[in-house]
Coordinates of C-alpha atoms in Angstrom, one line a residue:
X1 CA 29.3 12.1 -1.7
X2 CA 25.4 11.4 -1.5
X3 CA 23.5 13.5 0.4
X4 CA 20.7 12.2 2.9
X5 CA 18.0 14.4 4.4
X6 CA 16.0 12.2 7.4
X7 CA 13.0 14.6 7.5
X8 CA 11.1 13.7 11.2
X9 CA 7.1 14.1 10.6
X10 CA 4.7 15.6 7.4
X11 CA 6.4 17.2 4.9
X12 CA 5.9 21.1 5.2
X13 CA 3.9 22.7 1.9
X14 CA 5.4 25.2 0.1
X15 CA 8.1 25.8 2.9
X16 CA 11.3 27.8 1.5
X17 CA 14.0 26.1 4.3
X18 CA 12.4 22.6 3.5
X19 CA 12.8 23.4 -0.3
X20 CA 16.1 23.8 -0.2
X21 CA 17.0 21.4 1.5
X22 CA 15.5 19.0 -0.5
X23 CA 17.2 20.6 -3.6
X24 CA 20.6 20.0 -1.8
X25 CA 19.8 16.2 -1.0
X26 CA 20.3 13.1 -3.0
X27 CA 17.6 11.4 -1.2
X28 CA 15.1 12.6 1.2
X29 CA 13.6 9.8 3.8
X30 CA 10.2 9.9 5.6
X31 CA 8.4 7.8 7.7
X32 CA 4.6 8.3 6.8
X33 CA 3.8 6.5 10.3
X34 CA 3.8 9.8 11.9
X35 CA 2.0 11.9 9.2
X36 CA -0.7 14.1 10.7
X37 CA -1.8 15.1 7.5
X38 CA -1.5 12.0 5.2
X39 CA -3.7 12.9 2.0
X40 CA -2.1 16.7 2.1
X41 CA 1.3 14.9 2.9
X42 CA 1.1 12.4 0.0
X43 CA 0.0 15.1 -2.3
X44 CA 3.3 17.3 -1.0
X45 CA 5.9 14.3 -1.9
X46 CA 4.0 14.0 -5.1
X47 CA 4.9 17.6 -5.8
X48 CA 8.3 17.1 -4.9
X49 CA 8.8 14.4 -7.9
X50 CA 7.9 16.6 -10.6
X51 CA 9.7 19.6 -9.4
X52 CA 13.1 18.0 -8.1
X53 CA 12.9 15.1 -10.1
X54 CA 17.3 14.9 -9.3
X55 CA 16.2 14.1 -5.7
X56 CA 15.1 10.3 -4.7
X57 CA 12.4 9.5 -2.0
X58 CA 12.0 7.2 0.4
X59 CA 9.5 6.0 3.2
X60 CA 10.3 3.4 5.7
X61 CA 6.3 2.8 5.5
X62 CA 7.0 1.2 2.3
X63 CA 9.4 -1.2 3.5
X64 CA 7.0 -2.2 6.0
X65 CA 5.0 -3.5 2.9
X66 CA 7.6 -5.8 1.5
X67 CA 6.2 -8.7 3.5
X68 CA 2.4 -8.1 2.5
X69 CA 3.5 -7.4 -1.4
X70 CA 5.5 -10.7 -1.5
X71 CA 2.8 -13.0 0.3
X72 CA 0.5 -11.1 -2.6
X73 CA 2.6 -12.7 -4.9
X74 CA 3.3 -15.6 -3.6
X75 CA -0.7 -16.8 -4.1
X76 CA 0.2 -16.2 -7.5
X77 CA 3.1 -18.7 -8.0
X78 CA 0.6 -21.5 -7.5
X79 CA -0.6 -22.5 -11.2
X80 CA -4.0 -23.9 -10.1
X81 CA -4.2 -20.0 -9.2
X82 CA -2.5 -18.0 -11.9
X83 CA -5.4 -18.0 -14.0
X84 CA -7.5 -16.0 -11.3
X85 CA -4.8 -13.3 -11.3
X86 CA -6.6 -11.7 -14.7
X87 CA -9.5 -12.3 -13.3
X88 CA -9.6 -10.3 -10.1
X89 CA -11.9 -7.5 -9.9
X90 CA -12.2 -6.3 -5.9
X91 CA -9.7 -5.3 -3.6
X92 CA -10.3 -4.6 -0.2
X93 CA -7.7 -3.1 3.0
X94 CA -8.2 -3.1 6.2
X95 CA -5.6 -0.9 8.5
X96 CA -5.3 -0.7 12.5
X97 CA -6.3 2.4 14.3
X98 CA -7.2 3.6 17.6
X99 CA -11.1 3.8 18.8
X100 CA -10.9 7.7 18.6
X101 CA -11.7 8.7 15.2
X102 CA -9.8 11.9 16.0
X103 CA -5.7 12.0 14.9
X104 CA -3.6 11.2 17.8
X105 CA -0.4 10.7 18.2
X106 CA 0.7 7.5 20.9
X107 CA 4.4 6.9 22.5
X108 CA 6.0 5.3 19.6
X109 CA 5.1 8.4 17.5
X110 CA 2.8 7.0 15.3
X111 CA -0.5 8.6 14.5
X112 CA -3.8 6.9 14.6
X113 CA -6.1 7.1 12.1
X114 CA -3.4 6.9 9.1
X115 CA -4.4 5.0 6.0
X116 CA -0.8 6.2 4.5
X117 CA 0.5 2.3 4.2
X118 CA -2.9 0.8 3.3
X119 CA -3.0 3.6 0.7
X120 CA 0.3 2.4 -0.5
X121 CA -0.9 -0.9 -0.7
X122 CA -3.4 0.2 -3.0
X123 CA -1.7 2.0 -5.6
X124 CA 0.8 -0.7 -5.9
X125 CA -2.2 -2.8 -7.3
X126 CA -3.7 -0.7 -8.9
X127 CA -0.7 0.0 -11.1
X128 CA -0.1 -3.7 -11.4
X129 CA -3.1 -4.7 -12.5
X130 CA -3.4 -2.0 -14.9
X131 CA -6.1 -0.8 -13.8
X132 CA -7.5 3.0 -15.1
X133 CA -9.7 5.6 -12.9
X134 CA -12.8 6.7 -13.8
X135 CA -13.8 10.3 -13.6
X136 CA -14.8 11.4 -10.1
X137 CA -14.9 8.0 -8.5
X138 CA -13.4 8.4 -5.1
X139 CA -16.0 8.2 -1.7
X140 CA -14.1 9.2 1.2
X141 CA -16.3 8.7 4.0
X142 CA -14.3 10.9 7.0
X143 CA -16.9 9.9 9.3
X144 CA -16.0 6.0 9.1
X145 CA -12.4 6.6 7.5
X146 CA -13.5 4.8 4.8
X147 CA -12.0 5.1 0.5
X148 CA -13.7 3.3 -2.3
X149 CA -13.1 3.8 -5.7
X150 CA -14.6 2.4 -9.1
X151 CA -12.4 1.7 -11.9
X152 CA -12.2 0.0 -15.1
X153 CA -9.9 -2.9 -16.4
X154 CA -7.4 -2.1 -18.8
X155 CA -7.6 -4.5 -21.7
X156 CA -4.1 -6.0 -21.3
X157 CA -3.5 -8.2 -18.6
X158 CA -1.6 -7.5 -15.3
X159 CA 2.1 -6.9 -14.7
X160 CA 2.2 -8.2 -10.9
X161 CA 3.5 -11.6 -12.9
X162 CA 3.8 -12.5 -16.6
X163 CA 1.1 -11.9 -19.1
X164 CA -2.2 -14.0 -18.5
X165 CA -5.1 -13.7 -20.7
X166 CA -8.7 -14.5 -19.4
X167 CA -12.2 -13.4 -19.5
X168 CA -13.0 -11.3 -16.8
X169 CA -15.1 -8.0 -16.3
X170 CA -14.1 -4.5 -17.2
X171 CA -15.3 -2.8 -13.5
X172 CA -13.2 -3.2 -10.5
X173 CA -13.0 -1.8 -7.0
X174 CA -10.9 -1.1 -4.3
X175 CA -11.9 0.1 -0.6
X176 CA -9.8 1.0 2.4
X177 CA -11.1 0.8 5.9
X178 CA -9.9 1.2 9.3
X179 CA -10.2 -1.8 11.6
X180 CA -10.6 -0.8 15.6
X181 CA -7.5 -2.9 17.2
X182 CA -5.7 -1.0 20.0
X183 CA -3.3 -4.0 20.5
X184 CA -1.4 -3.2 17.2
X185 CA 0.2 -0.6 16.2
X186 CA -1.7 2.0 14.1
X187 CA -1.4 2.2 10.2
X188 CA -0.4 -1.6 10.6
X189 CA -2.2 -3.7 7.6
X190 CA -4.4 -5.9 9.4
X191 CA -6.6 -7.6 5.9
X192 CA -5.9 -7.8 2.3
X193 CA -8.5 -9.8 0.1
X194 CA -8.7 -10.2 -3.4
X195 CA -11.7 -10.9 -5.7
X196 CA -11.6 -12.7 -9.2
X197 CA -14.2 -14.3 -11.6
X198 CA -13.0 -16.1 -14.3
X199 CA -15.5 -17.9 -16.8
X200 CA -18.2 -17.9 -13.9
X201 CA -15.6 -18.9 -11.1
X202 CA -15.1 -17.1 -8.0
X203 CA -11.7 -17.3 -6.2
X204 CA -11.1 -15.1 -3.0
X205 CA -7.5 -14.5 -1.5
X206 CA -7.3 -13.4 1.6
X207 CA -4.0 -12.1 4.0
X208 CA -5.9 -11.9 7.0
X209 CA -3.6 -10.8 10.6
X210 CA -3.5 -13.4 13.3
X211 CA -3.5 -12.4 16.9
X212 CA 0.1 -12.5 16.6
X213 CA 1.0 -8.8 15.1
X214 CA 4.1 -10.7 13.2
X215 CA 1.8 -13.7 12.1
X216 CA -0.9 -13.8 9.6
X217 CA -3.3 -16.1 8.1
X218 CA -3.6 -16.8 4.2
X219 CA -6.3 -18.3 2.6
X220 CA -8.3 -19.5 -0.8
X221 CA -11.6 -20.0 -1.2
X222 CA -12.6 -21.4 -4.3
X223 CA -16.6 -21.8 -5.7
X224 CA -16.2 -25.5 -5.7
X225 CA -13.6 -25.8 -2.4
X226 CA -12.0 -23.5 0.2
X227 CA -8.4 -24.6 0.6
X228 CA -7.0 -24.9 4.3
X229 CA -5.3 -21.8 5.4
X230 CA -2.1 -21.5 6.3
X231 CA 0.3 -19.7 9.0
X232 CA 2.7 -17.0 8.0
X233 CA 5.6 -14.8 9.9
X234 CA 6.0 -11.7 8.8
X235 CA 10.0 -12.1 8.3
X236 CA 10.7 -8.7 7.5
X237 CA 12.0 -6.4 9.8
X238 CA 9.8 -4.0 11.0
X239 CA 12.6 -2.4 13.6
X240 CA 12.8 1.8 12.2
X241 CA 16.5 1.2 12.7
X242 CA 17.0 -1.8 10.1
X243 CA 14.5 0.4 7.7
X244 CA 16.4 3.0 7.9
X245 CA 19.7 1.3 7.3
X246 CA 18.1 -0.7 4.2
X247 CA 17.1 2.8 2.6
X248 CA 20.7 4.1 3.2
X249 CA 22.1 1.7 1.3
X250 CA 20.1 2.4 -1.7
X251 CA 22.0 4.9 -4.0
X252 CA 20.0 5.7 -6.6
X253 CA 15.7 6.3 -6.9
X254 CA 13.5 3.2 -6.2
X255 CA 11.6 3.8 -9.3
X256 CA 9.0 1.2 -8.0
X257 CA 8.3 3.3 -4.8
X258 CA 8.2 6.7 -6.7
X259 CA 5.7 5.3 -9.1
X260 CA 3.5 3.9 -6.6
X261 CA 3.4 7.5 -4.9
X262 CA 2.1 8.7 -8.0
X263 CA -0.4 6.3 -8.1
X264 CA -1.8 7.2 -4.7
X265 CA -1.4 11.0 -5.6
X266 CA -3.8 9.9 -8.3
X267 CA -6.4 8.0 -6.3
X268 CA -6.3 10.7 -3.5
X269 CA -7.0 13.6 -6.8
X270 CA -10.2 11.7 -8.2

C-alpha cells in the first residue's frame, strides 16, 4: 500500500527524522501557505527531488492555481488571440499580503508575506514559454518584496498550446509583487498580466481579482481596441479539505508540479 506523509509547516533542512520519513513515503504533501521560510523551503523540496527521486510531492498551493492556469489558457483558445501567445514578452504577479512587511502568521495559519503561489505561477510560465535565464538576473528587493528577472526567448515557440511561429523579441521579463489587501487571504494571486508584440502590435491580458475573493476580472486590450472585460468565478475549490482529498487520490508523481518546482528552484538560484 502507498504511503502518505502530510508534513504541517516548512520542510526541515537537513533533518535526519524528516529524511527518513520521507524515504519511507510514497508521497509527501505540503501546504506552502504556511511556509515561514519560502525561498529556503522551495530550495529544500528541490533537494528532495534529486535525492529521493522514488518519492512524489505535492502542495495543496498548487491546486489553488488550477483556476488561474486554466483562465491563462483559456485567453488563448480565442484565435483572434493565438497569434499573441508567441509574442508575449512581460509577465507580471501580484500576490495578497498583510501591511506588515514582517512574516506573520494569522488564524487560518497562513503566513503573510509569502510569494510561494505567485512564485509557482511563475515558473509554470516560464517553462511554458520556453523561456531561458540569463546569468545573474534576479532583483529581489526584501524591502518592497519585490522579484524581477530578465530572460531571453528560446527560439522555438511556446508549449502552453500548440506550436505558433511569429516575430517577437528575444528579452522577456517577469516580476512578482505583493499587493497590500488585508481582506484576502495572504499568498492569494490577486493580478496576472501578460505582455506581447507581434509585428508592431501590443496585446495585454490581464486576470485582475474583483472585490469578490472567488470572482475575477479578465481582460484584452488591444493597440487598435480594448475588448469588454468579463466576470469570472473562481470554480475550484479552494476548501484544504477537498485539496487534500484531490492529492490523495493521485497515485503516482504529478510530473507537471515537480517540474514547475524545479523551475522556481531555478529562478530563486540566479
Amino acid at each position: 500500500l502507498p504511503v502518505y506523509l502530510w508534513w504541517l509547516g516548512d520542510p526541515p533542512d537537513d533533518d535526519s527524522t524528516f529524511n527518513s520519513l520521507v524515504e519511507l513515503s510514497s508521497r509527501v504533501i505540503l501546504d506552502s501557505t504556511s511556509f515561514f521560510n519560502p525561498e529556503q523551503d522551495i530550495q529544500t523540496l528541490a533537494a528532495i527531488l534529486q535525492t529521493t527521486p522514488d518519492c512524489a510531492l505535492s502542495d495543496l498551493n498548487w491546486g489553488r492555481l488550477t483556476p488561474w492556469r486554466q483562465l491563462v489558457v483559456q485567453f488563448f483558445d480565442v484565435p483572434d488571440y493565438r497569434p499573441y501567445l508567441a509574442g508575449i514578452d512581460s509577465i507580471e504577479i501580484e500576490h495578497a499580503a498583510e501591511p506588515l512587511a514582517i512574516p506573520m502568521r494569522n488564524e487560518q495559519g497562513d503566513v503573510s508575506p509569502n510569494p510561494t503561489r505567485a512564485l509557482l505561477l511563475a515558473g509554470w510560465l516560464k517553462a511554458r514559454l520556453g523561456w531561458i535565464l540569463s546569468e545573474s538576473t534576479l532583483q529581489h528587493d526584501t524591502a518592497s518584496g519585490s522579484y524581477h528577472w530578465s530572460l531571453e526567448r528560446s527560439a522555438s515557440s511556446t508549449r502552453l498550446l500548440s506550436p505558433i511561429h511569429g516575430k517577437a523579441s528575444k528579452q522577456a521579463t517577469i516580476t512578482i509583487r505583493p499587493r497590500v489587501q488585508s481582506e484576502i487571504r495572504p499568498g492569494s494571486i490577486c493580478l496576472v498580466r501578460l505582455v506581447s508584440h507581434v509585428e508592431n502590435k501590443r496585446a495585454t491580458f490581464t486576470i485582475n481579482l474583483d472585490d469578490d475573493p472567488n470572482l475575477v476580472l479578465t481582460s484584452v486590450e488591444l493597440s487598435q481596441e480594448t475588448r469588454p472585460s468579463r466576470t469570472v468565478s473562481l470554480a475550484a475549490s479552494q476548501k484544504e479539505s477537498e485539496l487534500l482529498h484531490d492529492e490523495l487520490e493521485i497515485t503516482g508523481h504529478d510530473h507537471l508540479f515537480e517540474q514547475t518546482l524545479q523551475e522556481v528552484a531555478e529562478l530563486l538560484e540566479n
